[in-house]
Coordinates of C-alpha atoms in Angstrom, one line a residue:
Chain A
M1 CA -23.2 21.1 -9.1
Y2 CA -19.4 21.0 -9.4
N3 CA -17.1 22.0 -12.2
T4 CA -14.9 19.0 -13.2
P5 CA -11.7 18.9 -15.1
Q6 CA -11.5 18.0 -18.8
L7 CA -9.6 14.9 -19.7
T8 CA -6.1 15.8 -20.8
G9 CA -2.9 14.2 -21.9
D10 CA -1.0 17.5 -21.3
L11 CA 1.1 17.4 -18.2
Q12 CA 0.9 21.1 -17.4
Q13 CA -2.9 21.1 -17.9
G14 CA -3.1 18.0 -15.7
L15 CA -1.1 19.7 -13.0
D16 CA -3.4 22.7 -13.2
N17 CA -6.3 20.4 -12.9
L18 CA -4.8 18.9 -9.8
A19 CA -4.3 22.3 -8.3
E20 CA -7.9 23.4 -9.0
F21 CA -9.9 20.2 -8.6
G22 CA -7.5 17.8 -6.7
Y23 CA -7.5 15.3 -9.6
T24 CA -7.0 14.9 -13.3
V25 CA -7.8 12.2 -15.8
V26 CA -5.1 11.2 -18.4
P27 CA -6.8 9.2 -21.1
D28 CA -5.3 6.4 -23.3
V29 CA -2.2 5.7 -21.2
L30 CA -2.8 2.0 -21.4
T31 CA -4.0 0.8 -24.8
G32 CA -4.3 -2.3 -26.8
E33 CA -2.3 -5.3 -25.6
Q34 CA -1.0 -3.6 -22.5
L35 CA -4.5 -2.8 -21.3
R36 CA -5.7 -6.3 -22.1
C37 CA -2.7 -7.9 -20.3
A38 CA -3.4 -5.8 -17.1
R39 CA -7.1 -6.6 -17.2
D40 CA -6.5 -10.3 -17.7
A41 CA -3.9 -10.4 -14.9
L42 CA -6.1 -8.5 -12.5
Y43 CA -9.3 -10.6 -13.1
R44 CA -7.2 -13.8 -13.0
A45 CA -5.7 -12.8 -9.6
A46 CA -9.2 -11.9 -8.3
C47 CA -10.5 -15.2 -9.5
D48 CA -7.6 -17.1 -7.9
D49 CA -8.3 -15.4 -4.6
R50 CA -12.0 -16.2 -4.7
Q51 CA -11.4 -19.8 -5.6
R52 CA -9.1 -20.2 -2.6
Q53 CA -11.2 -18.1 -0.2
R54 CA -8.4 -15.6 0.0
E55 CA -10.3 -12.5 -0.8
Q56 CA -10.9 -9.9 1.8
L57 CA -14.6 -9.8 2.1
T58 CA -14.9 -6.7 4.1
F59 CA -12.8 -3.6 4.4
A60 CA -13.2 -0.6 6.7
L61 CA -13.9 1.9 4.0
D62 CA -16.5 -0.2 2.2
Y63 CA -20.1 -0.8 3.2
G64 CA -22.8 -3.1 2.1
E65 CA -22.8 -6.8 1.4
P66 CA -19.4 -8.5 1.9
G67 CA -17.8 -9.4 -1.4
T68 CA -19.5 -6.8 -3.6
N69 CA -16.2 -4.8 -3.7
Q70 CA -13.4 -7.3 -4.0
R71 CA -10.1 -5.8 -2.8
L72 CA -6.7 -7.1 -3.8
W73 CA -3.6 -5.9 -1.9
N74 CA -0.1 -5.9 -3.1
V75 CA -0.9 -6.7 -6.7
L76 CA 2.7 -5.9 -7.4
S77 CA 3.4 -9.5 -6.4
R78 CA 0.8 -10.9 -8.7
D79 CA 2.0 -10.2 -12.2
P80 CA 4.9 -8.3 -13.9
V81 CA 2.4 -6.1 -15.8
F82 CA 1.6 -4.4 -12.5
E83 CA 5.3 -3.4 -12.1
D84 CA 4.9 -1.6 -15.4
L85 CA 2.0 0.4 -13.9
A86 CA 3.8 1.2 -10.6
E87 CA 6.7 2.8 -12.4
H88 CA 4.9 4.0 -15.6
P89 CA 6.6 7.0 -17.0
R90 CA 3.4 9.1 -17.1
A91 CA 2.8 8.3 -13.4
M92 CA 6.4 9.2 -12.6
E93 CA 6.0 12.6 -14.3
Y94 CA 3.1 13.5 -12.0
L95 CA 4.8 12.0 -9.0
R96 CA 7.9 14.1 -9.5
A97 CA 5.9 17.2 -10.1
V98 CA 3.6 16.8 -7.1
L99 CA 5.7 15.1 -4.4
G100 CA 9.2 15.4 -5.7
W101 CA 11.8 12.7 -6.0
P102 CA 12.6 10.3 -4.3
A103 CA 9.2 9.1 -3.3
L104 CA 7.8 5.8 -2.1
L105 CA 5.2 3.4 -3.3
G106 CA 3.0 2.8 -0.2
N107 CA 0.8 0.2 -1.9
L108 CA -0.4 -1.1 -5.2
S109 CA -3.9 -2.4 -4.6
A110 CA -7.0 -3.0 -6.7
N111 CA -10.7 -3.1 -6.2
I112 CA -13.3 -4.7 -8.4
C113 CA -16.7 -3.2 -7.8
A114 CA -19.4 -5.7 -8.7
P115 CA -23.1 -5.0 -9.5
G116 CA -24.8 -4.3 -6.2
C117 CA -21.7 -2.8 -4.6
P118 CA -23.1 0.2 -2.6
G119 CA -19.8 2.1 -2.5
G120 CA -17.6 3.2 0.3
Y121 CA -17.0 5.8 2.9
L122 CA -15.8 9.3 2.1
H123 CA -12.2 9.8 3.2
A124 CA -8.9 11.4 2.3
D125 CA -5.8 9.3 2.1
Q126 CA -3.5 11.4 4.3
T127 CA -5.9 11.3 7.3
F128 CA -3.3 9.3 9.3
L129 CA -1.3 12.6 9.7
G130 CA -3.8 14.0 12.2
E131 CA -4.8 17.7 12.2
P132 CA -3.8 20.2 11.2
W133 CA -2.3 18.9 8.0
P134 CA 0.9 20.4 6.7
E135 CA 0.6 23.6 4.8
A136 CA 3.3 22.3 2.3
G137 CA 0.7 20.6 0.1
P138 CA -0.2 16.9 -0.4
Q139 CA 2.0 14.3 1.2
G140 CA 0.8 11.5 -1.0
L141 CA -0.6 10.9 -4.5
N142 CA -2.7 8.2 -6.0
C143 CA -2.4 7.1 -9.6
A144 CA -5.5 5.0 -10.3
W145 CA -5.6 2.9 -13.4
A146 CA -9.0 2.5 -14.9
I147 CA -8.9 -1.2 -16.0
D148 CA -12.5 -1.0 -17.1
D149 CA -14.4 2.1 -18.0
F150 CA -15.2 4.2 -14.9
T151 CA -18.8 5.4 -15.3
E152 CA -21.4 7.1 -13.3
D153 CA -23.3 3.8 -12.8
N154 CA -20.6 1.1 -12.4
G155 CA -18.8 2.4 -9.2
A156 CA -16.3 4.9 -10.5
T157 CA -14.5 6.5 -7.6
R158 CA -16.4 9.6 -6.5
V159 CA -14.9 12.8 -5.3
V160 CA -15.6 16.2 -3.8
P161 CA -13.8 18.4 -6.4
G162 CA -11.7 21.1 -4.7
S163 CA -12.0 19.5 -1.3
H164 CA -8.2 19.3 -1.2
K165 CA -8.1 23.0 -0.7
W166 CA -9.8 22.6 2.7
N167 CA -6.6 20.8 3.8
R168 CA -8.4 18.7 6.4
P169 CA -10.0 15.3 6.9
V170 CA -13.6 14.5 6.4
R171 CA -15.6 14.9 9.7
P172 CA -18.2 12.3 10.7
D173 CA -21.1 14.7 9.9
E174 CA -19.7 15.4 6.4
M175 CA -19.9 11.8 5.2
S176 CA -22.8 12.5 2.9
T177 CA -21.2 15.5 1.2
A178 CA -22.2 15.5 -2.5
T179 CA -19.7 13.9 -4.8
V180 CA -19.2 13.4 -8.5
A181 CA -17.9 10.4 -10.4
M182 CA -14.4 10.5 -11.8
T183 CA -15.5 9.1 -15.1
A184 CA -12.8 7.8 -17.4
P185 CA -12.4 5.4 -20.3
A186 CA -10.6 2.1 -19.7
G187 CA -6.9 2.6 -20.0
S188 CA -7.0 6.1 -18.3
M189 CA -4.8 7.1 -15.4
I190 CA -6.7 9.1 -12.8
V191 CA -4.3 11.1 -10.7
F192 CA -5.6 12.4 -7.4
E193 CA -3.8 13.9 -4.5
S194 CA -3.9 12.8 -0.9
R195 CA -6.1 15.6 0.5
L196 CA -9.0 15.0 -1.9
W197 CA -12.1 13.6 -0.4
H198 CA -13.2 10.5 -2.3
R199 CA -15.0 7.2 -2.0
T200 CA -15.8 4.1 -4.0
G201 CA -19.0 4.7 -6.0
A202 CA -22.1 2.5 -6.1
N203 CA -22.4 0.0 -8.9
V204 CA -26.0 0.2 -9.9
T205 CA -25.6 -1.8 -13.2
Q206 CA -26.9 -5.3 -13.7
D207 CA -23.9 -6.8 -15.2
Q208 CA -20.8 -4.6 -15.3
H209 CA -17.7 -5.0 -13.1
R210 CA -15.5 -1.9 -12.5
A211 CA -11.9 -2.7 -11.8
G212 CA -9.3 -0.2 -10.8
I213 CA -5.7 -0.4 -9.6
F214 CA -4.5 2.2 -7.2
A215 CA -0.9 3.1 -6.9
W216 CA -0.4 5.0 -3.7
Y217 CA 2.8 7.1 -3.4
T218 CA 4.0 9.1 -0.5
K219 CA 6.9 11.3 0.5
T220 CA 9.8 9.4 1.9
Y221 CA 9.1 10.0 5.6
I222 CA 5.8 8.2 5.5
R223 CA 5.7 4.6 6.4
P224 CA 4.4 2.5 3.4
Q225 CA 1.2 0.4 3.9
E226 CA 3.1 -2.7 2.7
N227 CA 6.3 -3.9 4.3
W228 CA 7.7 -4.7 0.8
F229 CA 10.7 -6.4 2.4
L230 CA 8.4 -9.1 3.7
S231 CA 5.5 -9.1 1.4
L232 CA 6.9 -8.6 -2.1
K233 CA 7.9 -11.5 -4.3
P234 CA 11.7 -11.4 -4.6
E235 CA 12.1 -11.1 -8.3
V236 CA 10.5 -7.6 -8.3
Q237 CA 13.5 -6.2 -6.4
Q238 CA 15.9 -8.7 -8.1
F239 CA 15.2 -7.3 -11.5
G240 CA 13.9 -3.9 -10.4
S241 CA 15.0 -0.7 -12.1
D242 CA 16.5 2.1 -10.1
T243 CA 13.1 3.8 -10.2
M244 CA 11.4 0.7 -8.8
L245 CA 14.0 0.1 -6.1
T246 CA 13.7 3.7 -5.1
L247 CA 9.9 3.4 -4.9
L248 CA 10.2 0.3 -2.8
G249 CA 12.7 1.8 -0.3
Y250 CA 15.7 -0.1 -1.4
K251 CA 17.5 3.2 -2.4
S252 CA 17.2 5.2 0.8
H253 CA 18.6 8.2 2.5
G254 CA 17.9 9.0 6.1
F255 CA 15.2 6.3 6.5
G256 CA 14.9 2.6 5.9
L257 CA 18.6 2.0 6.3
T258 CA 20.4 -1.2 7.0
Y259 CA 23.6 -0.9 9.1
G260 CA 23.4 2.9 8.6
R261 CA 23.4 2.6 4.8
S262 CA 21.0 2.2 1.9
P263 CA 19.9 -1.4 1.5
R264 CA 21.1 -1.4 -2.2
Chain B
M1 CA 7.3 4.8 37.0
A2 CA 4.1 2.8 37.6
D3 CA 3.6 5.2 40.5
L4 CA 1.0 7.6 39.1
P5 CA 2.2 10.8 40.8
V6 CA 5.7 10.1 39.3
K7 CA 4.2 9.5 35.9
D8 CA 2.2 12.7 36.2
R9 CA 5.3 14.6 37.1
L10 CA 7.2 13.3 34.1
A11 CA 4.3 14.1 31.9
A12 CA 4.3 17.7 33.2
Q13 CA 8.0 18.0 32.7
L14 CA 7.8 16.7 29.2
E15 CA 5.0 19.1 28.4
D16 CA 6.7 22.1 30.0
H17 CA 10.4 21.5 29.0
G18 CA 10.3 19.0 26.2
F19 CA 12.4 16.6 28.1
C20 CA 12.7 14.8 31.5
I21 CA 15.5 13.1 33.2
V22 CA 14.8 9.8 34.9
P23 CA 17.8 9.3 37.2
N24 CA 19.8 6.2 38.1
V25 CA 17.4 3.6 36.7
L26 CA 20.1 1.2 35.4
S27 CA 21.5 -1.3 38.0
A28 CA 25.2 -1.4 38.3
A29 CA 25.2 -4.8 36.6
D30 CA 23.1 -3.6 33.6
L31 CA 25.3 -0.5 33.3
A32 CA 28.4 -2.7 33.1
R33 CA 26.7 -5.0 30.6
A34 CA 25.8 -2.0 28.4
R35 CA 29.3 -0.6 28.6
N36 CA 30.9 -3.9 27.7
A37 CA 28.5 -4.5 24.9
L38 CA 29.2 -1.0 23.5
D39 CA 32.9 -1.7 23.6
R40 CA 32.3 -4.9 21.5
G41 CA 30.0 -2.9 19.2
I42 CA 32.7 -0.3 18.6
A43 CA 35.3 -3.0 17.8
L44 CA 32.8 -4.8 15.5
T45 CA 32.0 -1.5 13.7
R46 CA 35.7 -0.8 13.1
Q47 CA 36.1 -4.3 11.8
Q48 CA 33.1 -4.3 9.5
L49 CA 33.0 -0.7 8.3
G50 CA 36.6 0.4 8.8
S51 CA 35.6 3.5 10.7
T52 CA 33.3 4.7 13.5
H53 CA 33.3 8.3 12.1
I54 CA 30.2 9.4 10.1
P55 CA 31.4 12.7 8.4
T56 CA 27.8 13.7 7.5
L57 CA 27.0 13.8 11.2
D58 CA 30.1 14.8 13.1
P59 CA 33.0 17.2 12.3
N60 CA 35.8 14.9 13.4
P61 CA 36.6 11.3 14.2
S62 CA 36.6 11.8 17.9
S63 CA 32.9 11.3 17.7
I64 CA 32.3 7.5 17.6
R65 CA 29.0 6.2 16.2
V66 CA 27.8 2.7 16.4
N67 CA 24.7 1.7 14.4
N68 CA 22.3 -1.2 14.8
L69 CA 22.7 -1.8 18.6
P70 CA 19.7 -4.1 18.9
A71 CA 21.4 -6.7 16.6
M72 CA 24.6 -6.5 18.7
D73 CA 23.6 -7.5 22.2
A74 CA 20.6 -8.5 24.3
V75 CA 21.2 -5.7 26.7
F76 CA 20.4 -3.2 24.0
R77 CA 17.1 -4.9 23.1
E78 CA 16.3 -4.9 26.8
L79 CA 16.9 -1.2 27.0
L80 CA 14.7 -0.5 24.0
L81 CA 11.8 -2.5 25.5
R82 CA 12.1 -1.4 29.2
S83 CA 8.8 -0.3 30.6
D84 CA 10.1 2.9 32.1
A85 CA 11.4 4.0 28.8
L86 CA 8.3 3.0 26.9
T87 CA 6.1 4.8 29.4
A88 CA 8.0 8.0 28.8
V89 CA 7.6 7.5 25.0
E90 CA 3.9 6.9 25.3
L91 CA 3.4 9.9 27.5
T92 CA 4.8 12.0 24.6
I93 CA 3.9 10.3 21.3
G94 CA 0.8 8.4 22.5
P95 CA 0.1 4.7 22.3
H96 CA 1.0 4.1 18.6
F97 CA 4.7 4.3 18.0
L98 CA 7.6 2.2 16.6
I99 CA 11.3 1.7 17.3
S100 CA 12.9 3.8 14.6
N101 CA 16.6 3.6 15.4
F102 CA 19.1 2.8 18.2
T103 CA 22.6 4.1 18.0
A104 CA 25.5 5.0 20.2
H105 CA 27.4 8.2 20.3
V106 CA 30.7 8.3 22.1
A107 CA 32.3 11.7 22.5
M108 CA 36.0 11.2 22.9
P109 CA 38.1 14.2 24.1
G110 CA 38.3 16.6 21.2
S111 CA 34.9 15.7 19.7
D112 CA 32.9 18.6 18.4
S113 CA 29.3 19.6 18.0
M114 CA 26.9 18.5 15.3
K115 CA 24.6 21.1 13.7
L116 CA 21.7 22.3 15.8
H117 CA 18.5 20.5 14.8
S118 CA 15.3 19.0 16.0
D119 CA 14.7 15.4 15.0
Q120 CA 11.3 16.1 13.8
A121 CA 12.3 19.2 11.8
L122 CA 14.7 17.1 9.8
V123 CA 12.0 15.0 8.3
V124 CA 8.5 16.3 8.9
P125 CA 7.0 19.3 7.2
E126 CA 5.9 22.3 9.3
P127 CA 4.0 23.1 11.4
W128 CA 5.4 20.9 14.2
L129 CA 2.4 20.9 16.6
R130 CA 2.7 17.5 18.2
P131 CA 5.5 15.3 19.3
W132 CA 5.8 12.6 16.7
A133 CA 9.2 11.3 17.8
M134 CA 11.2 10.9 21.0
N135 CA 14.7 10.0 22.0
I136 CA 15.4 8.0 25.1
I137 CA 19.0 8.8 25.7
W138 CA 20.8 6.3 27.9
C139 CA 23.7 7.8 29.8
L140 CA 26.5 5.3 30.3
D141 CA 28.7 8.0 31.9
D142 CA 28.0 11.0 34.0
V143 CA 27.2 13.6 31.3
H144 CA 27.7 17.4 31.7
A145 CA 28.7 20.5 29.8
G146 CA 32.4 19.7 30.0
N147 CA 32.3 16.2 28.4
G148 CA 30.0 16.7 25.5
A149 CA 26.6 16.1 26.9
T150 CA 23.8 16.9 24.5
C151 CA 22.9 20.6 24.5
Y152 CA 19.3 21.7 24.1
L153 CA 17.6 25.0 23.3
P154 CA 15.2 25.6 26.2
G155 CA 11.5 25.9 25.2
S156 CA 12.3 25.0 21.5
H157 CA 9.9 22.1 21.6
R158 CA 7.2 24.7 21.2
F159 CA 8.6 26.0 17.9
H160 CA 6.1 25.4 15.1
T161 CA 8.3 26.5 12.3
A162 CA 12.0 27.0 11.5
D163 CA 11.5 30.7 11.5
E164 CA 11.2 30.6 15.2
V165 CA 14.7 29.4 15.8
P166 CA 16.7 32.4 16.8
A167 CA 19.8 33.4 14.9
D168 CA 22.0 33.0 18.0
A169 CA 20.3 29.7 19.1
L170 CA 23.6 27.9 19.6
S171 CA 24.8 30.3 22.3
Q172 CA 21.5 29.8 24.1
T173 CA 21.8 26.1 24.4
V174 CA 22.1 24.4 27.7
A175 CA 23.8 21.0 28.4
F176 CA 21.9 18.2 29.9
E177 CA 23.3 16.9 33.2
A178 CA 22.7 13.4 34.3
S179 CA 24.5 10.6 36.1
A180 CA 25.6 7.3 34.6
G181 CA 22.6 4.9 34.5
S182 CA 20.0 7.6 34.0
F183 CA 18.0 8.3 30.9
I184 CA 17.0 11.6 29.3
A185 CA 13.6 11.5 27.5
M186 CA 13.7 14.2 24.8
D187 CA 10.8 15.3 22.6
G188 CA 11.4 15.0 18.9
R189 CA 10.6 18.7 18.5
L190 CA 13.3 19.9 21.0
W191 CA 16.2 21.6 19.1
H192 CA 19.5 20.2 20.2
T193 CA 23.1 19.4 19.3
S194 CA 25.8 17.1 20.6
G195 CA 28.1 19.0 22.9
A196 CA 31.9 19.3 22.4
N197 CA 34.0 17.2 24.7
R198 CA 36.6 19.6 26.2
S199 CA 37.4 17.4 29.2
G200 CA 40.7 16.4 27.9
Q201 CA 40.4 12.9 29.3
D202 CA 36.8 11.6 29.8
R203 CA 34.9 9.8 27.2
R204 CA 31.1 10.5 27.2
R205 CA 29.0 7.5 26.2
M206 CA 25.3 8.0 25.3
L207 CA 22.9 5.6 23.6
F208 CA 20.1 7.1 21.5
A209 CA 16.9 5.0 21.4
Y210 CA 14.7 6.7 18.9
Y211 CA 11.0 6.1 18.7
S212 CA 8.5 7.6 16.2
A213 CA 4.8 7.7 15.5
D214 CA 3.6 4.6 13.7
F215 CA 2.8 6.4 10.4
L216 CA 6.3 7.7 10.1
R217 CA 8.9 5.6 8.3
Q218 CA 11.5 4.1 10.6
Q219 CA 15.1 5.2 10.2
I220 CA 16.2 1.6 10.2
N221 CA 14.7 -1.1 8.1
W222 CA 14.6 -3.7 10.9
T223 CA 13.2 -6.4 8.5
L224 CA 16.4 -6.4 6.6
T225 CA 18.7 -5.5 9.5
L226 CA 17.9 -7.7 12.4
P227 CA 19.2 -11.3 12.0
A228 CA 16.4 -13.8 11.3
D229 CA 17.0 -15.7 14.5
L230 CA 16.6 -12.6 16.6
Q231 CA 13.4 -11.7 14.8
A232 CA 12.1 -15.2 15.4
A233 CA 12.8 -15.0 19.1
L234 CA 11.0 -11.7 19.6
D235 CA 7.6 -11.8 21.3
R236 CA 4.5 -10.4 19.5
R237 CA 4.7 -6.9 21.1
S238 CA 8.4 -6.5 20.3
R239 CA 7.8 -7.6 16.7
A240 CA 5.1 -4.9 16.4
L241 CA 7.4 -2.3 18.0
F242 CA 10.1 -3.1 15.4
G243 CA 7.5 -3.0 12.6
L244 CA 8.3 -6.6 11.6
S245 CA 4.9 -7.3 10.1
P246 CA 3.9 -7.4 6.4
L247 CA 1.4 -4.7 7.1
G248 CA 2.7 -1.2 7.6
N249 CA 0.8 2.1 7.8
T250 CA -2.7 0.7 7.9
R251 CA -3.9 1.2 11.5
L252 CA -6.2 4.1 10.7
A253 CA -8.1 2.3 7.9
L254 CA -8.8 -0.5 10.4
E255 CA -9.9 1.9 13.1
L256 CA -12.2 3.6 10.7
T257 CA -14.6 0.7 11.0
T258 CA -16.1 2.8 13.9
L259 CA -17.3 5.4 11.4
P260 CA -21.0 6.2 11.7
G261 CA -23.2 3.6 9.9
T262 CA -20.8 0.7 10.6
S263 CA -21.4 -1.9 13.2

C-alpha cells in the first residue's frame, strides 16, 4: 500500500528517508545495559503513578477505555537515564540537520500501550500553527525511543508515509486515512518530523505492552509544552550540559530572557 | 471600548491599516504614576546593569531601554492588564494570547533609528498571513515625527514575505502621532522602526507592551523574572496571561477532544 523506509544507521540515508517518507528508523541506538535501565526506569515510573492514582487516564488524542494507554509527561524529571535520551548524540545529529541549532525540547513524554489499547487519533504535531503551514519545512521533530519492540500488533505508532509533503493538518473527514506501523526493534530511535500524520496504533496482543518515549523538539520561537522552569526537578539544570541547558531554554537569544539576558 | 460601534471601528482600522490609535485613555494621575515609575526604572537599570543602552537595538546611547517593567511597578502591571488594551489585542490575535514582553524606550534628543523590521518577521517563518503578535504602545509624551515617534510603513501588515518590502521602504515610513496618555495598537506584521529624535530638547517616552499568540514562545521568561511575591499575588487570569503555569503549548491537544468520535 505504501512504500516504507529501510532501517538505517546512516545519517544521510536517514535524512533522505525523512525527506521522502517523513520518518526514519535508526536501529540499535540503545543497547544492553542502557536499554535495560531506560526500560526499568520507565516501567517503574508508570507503576509509581498507577499506585498513587497519578496517571492520566484519558488524553485527547487517545480513544477507548481509560487507562489502556498510560501517558507519562515530563519523564525528564523521573530518572537521569531520560536526560541521556533527550540529549543523545544521535538525536542531536538529526535535530541539527532538520531544525538547526539552537532548538528546544518541548516535552519528553512516554506512553505505554497495553493489550486492548485501541490506539489514538490521527494528527500532526505542528497543528497548533494553524493553516497554512510555513513553506520552510517542519517546525518540530520527534525522536521516539522504542523501549519495547514496536510491532504491527502491539500498538506501534502508525503513520501516513509521505503525508508531510501535503504540509497541512489532518481534516476531520481524513481521520481514517490508511496508515502503516513504524515497526522497530527495542532500542531503536524513530525520527519523525512535525508535519507527518501519525497516531498511536491498536494493541491487539494478549500480553505485550509497548512503551515508547517521545522527545519533542521545536524551533526556538515555539513555546514548549512544559514550562521546565516550574516543572523540572532542579538537578537537571544544575548539572545540565550546555546542550541540555540550550534545549531547556536556559541558553537563550531573543526569547525566554530574564532581565533582557539569557537565564544562564 | 465596551461600546460596540467603537470596537467595530477599531477592528476595521486594525484590519485596514495594521494599527489604531486609542487617544487619551490614561488619566492624568495614571500618566504621572507611569512617568514616575519609569524614572525609577531608568535609575534602577543604570544601577543594576550599568547602562540603559542596548547596542544590538539602538545605534547610540541616547536611546534608553528599560526591561522588565512588570516587576518594577504596579502601574505597569495595570497597563498590561487594562481591558481596553486587551480588547485591542484580542481583536487582532484572537482570544488565545500571552504577555510576551513589556519594555520602555525613551528617545532622548539625538537618538537615532533602529533597523526597519516587523516584530513577526524577526521570529516567525514566512508567509505571514495572520497577526500572531501585537504591540500596545503607551505614549507617555506627545509623540510625533520630530521627537522620535515610531515610524511605520503604510500597508506593510499585508506583506506575506520579505520580498515584498520595497528597497526604499525607510523613505516611505510615516511617523505615528499621538498625545500623551494614548495608546497605539500595532499589528505584529506592520514594518516599523523607532524614529530619530531631532527635537533638540524633548524626550519621547513610549512603553511597548508586547503580546503574542499562545503557541509562540514569550520573549521574557516571566517564571524566572517576576519576583515570587508578585507571582503569588496575581489572580488566575493574570497568571495565565504571563504563562506562569507548568503547562505550556498544550491548548490544542486539549481542544482536540471535540474531534469526531469523542464525546
